[in-house]
Short mmCIF file of C-alpha atoms in Angstrom, two decimals:
data_model
loop_
_atom_site.label_atom_id
_atom_site.label_comp_id
_atom_site.label_asym_id
_atom_site.label_seq_id
_atom_site.Cartn_x
_atom_site.Cartn_y
_atom_site.Cartn_z
CA UNK A 591 87.33 89.90 98.33
CA UNK A 592 86.39 93.43 97.33
CA UNK A 593 85.75 96.23 99.81
CA UNK A 594 83.46 97.92 97.28
CA UNK A 595 79.68 97.52 97.35
CA UNK A 596 76.37 98.85 96.07
CA UNK A 597 74.02 100.86 98.24
CA UNK A 598 70.32 101.12 97.38
CA UNK A 599 67.67 103.05 99.24
CA UNK A 600 65.75 106.30 99.52
CA UNK A 601 66.54 110.00 99.62
CA UNK A 602 64.01 112.39 101.18
CA UNK A 603 63.94 116.20 101.03
CA UNK A 604 61.77 118.36 103.30
CA UNK A 605 61.33 122.13 103.35
CA UNK A 606 59.60 123.44 106.43
CA UNK A 607 59.55 127.20 105.74
CA UNK A 608 58.67 129.59 104.20
CA UNK A 609 56.69 127.02 102.16
CA UNK A 610 56.09 123.38 102.98
CA UNK A 611 57.47 121.03 100.34
CA UNK A 612 58.68 117.46 100.46
CA UNK A 613 59.46 114.53 98.22
CA UNK A 614 61.36 111.25 98.18
CA UNK A 615 62.65 108.85 95.57
CA UNK A 616 64.55 105.61 95.34
CA UNK A 617 68.15 105.58 94.18
CA UNK A 618 71.40 103.68 94.15
CA UNK A 619 74.94 104.77 94.88
CA UNK A 620 78.22 102.94 94.46
CA UNK A 621 80.60 102.43 97.38
CA UNK A 622 84.00 102.28 95.68
CA UNK A 623 87.36 101.58 97.27
CA UNK A 624 89.67 103.88 95.33
CA UNK A 625 92.48 101.32 95.42
CA UNK A 626 90.21 99.05 93.35
CA UNK A 627 88.52 101.47 90.97
CA UNK A 628 90.62 100.90 87.84
CA UNK A 629 89.79 97.17 87.69
CA UNK A 630 86.50 97.06 89.57
CA UNK A 631 84.38 96.88 86.42
CA UNK A 632 86.53 94.32 84.58
CA UNK A 633 84.35 91.58 83.11
CA UNK A 634 81.10 93.32 84.11
CA UNK A 635 78.56 93.60 81.33
CA UNK A 636 77.12 97.11 80.88
CA UNK A 637 79.64 98.65 83.31
CA UNK A 638 83.05 100.10 82.47
CA UNK A 639 85.94 102.28 83.61
CA UNK A 640 86.84 105.19 81.29
CA UNK A 641 84.77 103.75 78.44
CA UNK A 642 81.23 104.43 77.25
CA UNK A 643 78.65 101.94 78.49
CA UNK A 644 75.22 101.82 80.09
CA UNK A 645 77.00 102.75 83.32
CA UNK A 646 80.56 104.05 83.48
CA UNK A 647 83.07 105.64 85.82
CA UNK A 648 85.09 108.62 84.56
CA UNK A 649 87.96 110.04 86.60
CA UNK A 650 87.38 113.52 85.12
CA UNK A 651 83.94 113.67 86.77
CA UNK A 652 85.54 114.04 90.20
CA UNK A 653 87.76 116.37 92.16
CA UNK A 654 91.28 117.39 91.31
CA UNK A 655 93.43 117.09 88.23
CA UNK A 656 92.24 114.08 86.15
CA UNK A 657 95.89 113.07 85.71
CA UNK A 658 96.22 112.65 89.49
CA UNK A 659 94.90 109.42 91.04
CA UNK A 660 91.60 110.23 92.72
CA UNK A 661 92.75 108.72 96.03
CA UNK A 662 95.71 111.11 96.12
CA UNK A 663 93.52 114.09 95.22
CA UNK A 664 91.16 113.31 98.12
CA UNK A 665 93.98 112.87 100.63
CA UNK A 666 95.57 116.10 99.41
CA UNK A 667 92.33 117.92 100.30
CA UNK A 668 92.34 116.48 103.82
CA UNK A 669 96.01 117.31 104.33
CA UNK A 670 95.49 120.91 103.17
CA UNK A 671 92.60 121.32 105.60
CA UNK A 672 93.98 119.58 108.70
CA UNK A 673 97.72 119.16 108.13
CA UNK A 674 97.55 115.37 108.45
CA UNK A 675 97.03 112.60 105.91
CA UNK A 676 94.79 109.61 106.76
CA UNK A 677 96.70 106.33 106.55
CA UNK A 678 93.84 103.96 105.72
CA UNK A 679 91.70 103.33 102.64
CA UNK A 680 89.62 105.96 100.84
CA UNK A 681 86.14 104.93 99.74
CA UNK A 682 83.67 107.04 97.81
CA UNK A 683 79.86 107.12 97.74
CA UNK A 684 78.73 108.29 94.31
CA UNK A 685 76.58 107.72 91.26
CA UNK A 686 78.27 106.62 88.02
CA UNK A 687 77.45 107.99 84.59
CA UNK A 688 74.28 106.38 83.26
CA UNK A 689 73.71 106.33 79.48
CA UNK A 690 76.55 108.83 79.19
CA UNK A 691 75.03 111.39 81.57
CA UNK A 692 77.21 112.29 84.54
CA UNK A 693 75.90 114.39 87.44
CA UNK A 694 76.30 114.03 91.19
CA UNK A 695 74.61 116.55 93.51
CA UNK A 696 77.10 115.31 96.08
CA UNK A 697 79.84 112.70 96.23
CA UNK A 698 81.20 111.69 99.63
CA UNK A 699 84.78 110.46 100.13
CA UNK A 700 85.29 108.54 103.38
CA UNK A 701 88.91 108.59 104.55
CA UNK A 702 89.80 105.88 107.06
CA UNK A 703 92.62 105.68 109.58
CA UNK A 704 94.94 102.71 110.07
CA UNK A 705 92.34 101.09 112.39
CA UNK A 706 89.66 101.22 109.65
CA UNK A 707 87.70 103.96 111.43
CA UNK A 708 86.45 106.99 109.51
CA UNK A 709 88.88 109.85 110.13
CA UNK A 710 87.54 112.47 107.70
CA UNK A 711 84.90 112.93 105.03
CA UNK A 712 85.25 115.10 101.93
CA UNK A 713 81.92 116.18 100.44
CA UNK A 714 82.14 117.31 96.81
CA UNK A 715 79.01 119.23 95.79
CA UNK A 716 77.98 120.12 92.24
CA UNK A 717 75.24 122.62 91.39
CA UNK A 718 73.16 122.96 88.25
CA UNK A 719 72.87 124.69 85.76
CA UNK A 720 76.15 126.43 86.72
CA UNK A 721 78.05 123.12 87.02
CA UNK A 722 80.26 124.54 89.78
CA UNK A 723 81.93 122.32 92.35
CA UNK A 724 82.73 122.95 95.99
CA UNK A 725 84.29 120.81 98.69
CA UNK A 726 83.71 120.64 102.42
CA UNK A 727 86.28 118.69 104.46
CA UNK A 728 84.94 117.32 107.74
CA UNK A 729 86.78 115.59 110.56
CA UNK A 730 85.32 112.98 112.88
CA UNK A 731 84.79 114.04 116.46
CA UNK A 732 84.84 111.87 119.56
CA UNK A 733 82.17 109.32 118.58
CA UNK A 734 82.00 106.79 115.74
CA UNK A 735 79.66 109.07 113.77
CA UNK A 736 80.78 112.21 111.95
CA UNK A 737 78.74 115.24 113.08
CA UNK A 738 79.55 118.76 112.00
CA UNK A 739 77.87 122.19 111.95
CA UNK A 740 79.42 124.88 109.74
CA UNK A 741 78.65 127.96 107.65
CA UNK A 742 77.20 127.53 104.19
CA UNK A 743 79.76 128.60 101.55
CA UNK A 744 78.28 127.37 98.26
CA UNK A 745 75.16 128.23 96.25
CA UNK A 746 73.24 125.02 95.61
CA UNK A 747 69.60 126.02 95.20
CA UNK A 748 68.02 129.38 94.34
CA UNK A 749 65.38 128.54 96.93
CA UNK A 750 67.87 128.52 99.82
CA UNK A 751 69.69 131.66 100.91
CA UNK A 752 73.42 131.84 101.57
CA UNK A 753 72.81 133.12 105.12
CA UNK A 754 72.55 129.62 106.55
CA UNK A 755 74.45 126.94 108.42
CA UNK A 756 74.79 123.27 107.53
CA UNK A 757 74.32 120.60 110.21
CA UNK A 758 75.42 117.22 108.85
CA UNK A 759 75.43 113.80 110.50
CA UNK A 760 76.94 110.62 109.05
CA UNK A 761 76.47 107.14 110.48
CA UNK A 762 79.44 104.76 110.24
CA UNK A 763 79.21 102.92 106.90
CA UNK A 764 78.03 99.34 107.47
CA UNK A 765 75.14 97.15 106.28
CA UNK A 766 73.08 100.32 106.53
CA UNK A 767 74.30 103.84 105.88
CA UNK A 768 72.52 107.07 106.83
CA UNK A 769 73.32 110.71 106.14
CA UNK A 770 71.19 113.54 107.54
CA UNK A 771 71.75 117.14 106.42
CA UNK A 772 69.94 120.20 107.78
CA UNK A 773 70.03 123.85 106.73
CA UNK A 774 69.63 126.26 109.64
CA UNK A 775 68.83 129.95 109.51
CA UNK A 776 69.16 131.83 112.80
CA UNK A 777 68.86 128.49 114.55
CA UNK A 778 65.67 127.36 112.79
CA UNK A 779 65.70 124.28 110.55
CA UNK A 780 64.32 125.34 107.16
CA UNK A 781 65.37 122.30 105.15
CA UNK A 782 66.63 118.78 105.64
CA UNK A 783 67.68 115.90 103.42
CA UNK A 784 68.05 112.30 104.56
CA UNK A 785 69.75 109.44 102.76
CA UNK A 786 68.89 105.93 103.99
CA UNK A 787 70.77 103.17 102.20
CA UNK A 788 71.15 99.40 102.46
CA UNK A 789 74.35 97.67 101.42
CA UNK A 790 74.37 95.05 98.65
CA UNK A 791 77.34 92.91 97.59
CA UNK A 792 79.47 93.83 94.60
CA UNK A 793 78.42 91.01 92.28
CA UNK A 794 77.36 90.60 88.67
CA UNK A 795 73.83 89.78 89.80
CA UNK A 796 73.46 92.85 92.01
CA UNK A 797 75.04 95.16 89.42
CA UNK A 798 72.59 93.90 86.78
CA UNK A 799 69.66 94.24 89.18
CA UNK A 800 70.71 97.78 90.06
CA UNK A 801 70.74 98.85 86.41
CA UNK A 802 67.40 97.14 85.79
CA UNK A 803 65.87 99.08 88.69
CA UNK A 804 67.57 102.41 87.87
CA UNK A 805 68.65 102.47 84.20
CA UNK A 806 68.83 106.27 83.96
CA UNK A 807 69.68 107.29 87.50
CA UNK A 808 71.68 110.44 86.77
CA UNK A 809 69.17 111.70 84.21
CA UNK A 810 66.37 111.09 86.70
CA UNK A 811 68.31 113.08 89.29
CA UNK A 812 68.74 116.06 86.96
CA UNK A 813 65.13 116.02 85.78
CA UNK A 814 63.97 115.72 89.38
CA UNK A 815 65.94 118.82 90.41
CA UNK A 816 64.25 120.95 87.76
CA UNK A 817 60.81 119.46 88.38
CA UNK A 818 61.02 120.20 92.11
CA UNK A 819 62.32 123.71 91.34
CA UNK A 820 59.23 124.33 89.20
CA UNK A 821 56.96 123.09 91.99
CA UNK A 822 58.69 125.40 94.49
CA UNK A 823 58.34 128.34 92.11
CA UNK A 824 54.62 127.65 91.69
CA UNK A 825 54.24 127.49 95.48
CA UNK A 826 55.77 130.97 95.76
CA UNK A 827 59.02 130.03 97.46
CA UNK A 828 61.40 133.03 97.68
CA UNK A 829 63.99 133.05 94.88
CA UNK A 830 67.64 133.88 95.65
CA UNK A 831 69.96 134.81 92.80
CA UNK A 832 73.37 133.21 92.48
CA UNK A 833 75.69 135.41 94.60
CA UNK A 834 77.96 136.10 91.63
CA UNK A 835 74.99 137.18 89.50
CA UNK A 836 73.88 139.53 92.27
CA UNK A 837 77.38 141.04 92.23
CA UNK A 838 77.34 141.43 88.45
CA UNK A 839 79.80 138.56 87.89
CA UNK A 840 79.08 135.70 85.54
CA UNK A 841 79.04 132.46 87.60
#
């Protein structure tokens, strides 16, 4: 029996200041056990590993050297940050390429301990149009949920300044999965994003249904980013240059 699954649900973004702006849309993400990834799509119509298809998984789309197994690359990140290496499975929450287009605003890697509890989470963020990547490595505290507040280090949106903190909360992955992310500036919440997902079994029927509901998920994500940026610009939201551009460096 596979540990992998499909999650479908809703993502919501809200900006509270200096302009009010909010939107939500439906999406799917794959929950992939990295010990299974190379054979997970075997025999699945329209899905493939390292081959073009309606939906496909490409190792090069994710962190680390593509010649290194992704599981090892994730655990290397955790070990560099904390000096210890989780001993349980590593499972990722991500969107595959759809119709050849690959883009993930964020991929989450859940690293479990030997008791199957989440020990650490690696968040790999990609911005656009710069196509830069950045990783935050977070460790679970005393409760079952992962909750962390930390300084912003990476330019994601020109409508959010770098002088902010992130406050992220992750529920334990189960039949339902929730992630809530806030951006704070001098203690005030200016922005939040919430992901609310429901788990579906990894089956041919659910994979086909997922593609029927969301045939161009990654393209929709990219188009949505630029459409919402245009709306923010028209509302007069302050624009912040990429830090490297402001310093005269090409990002």
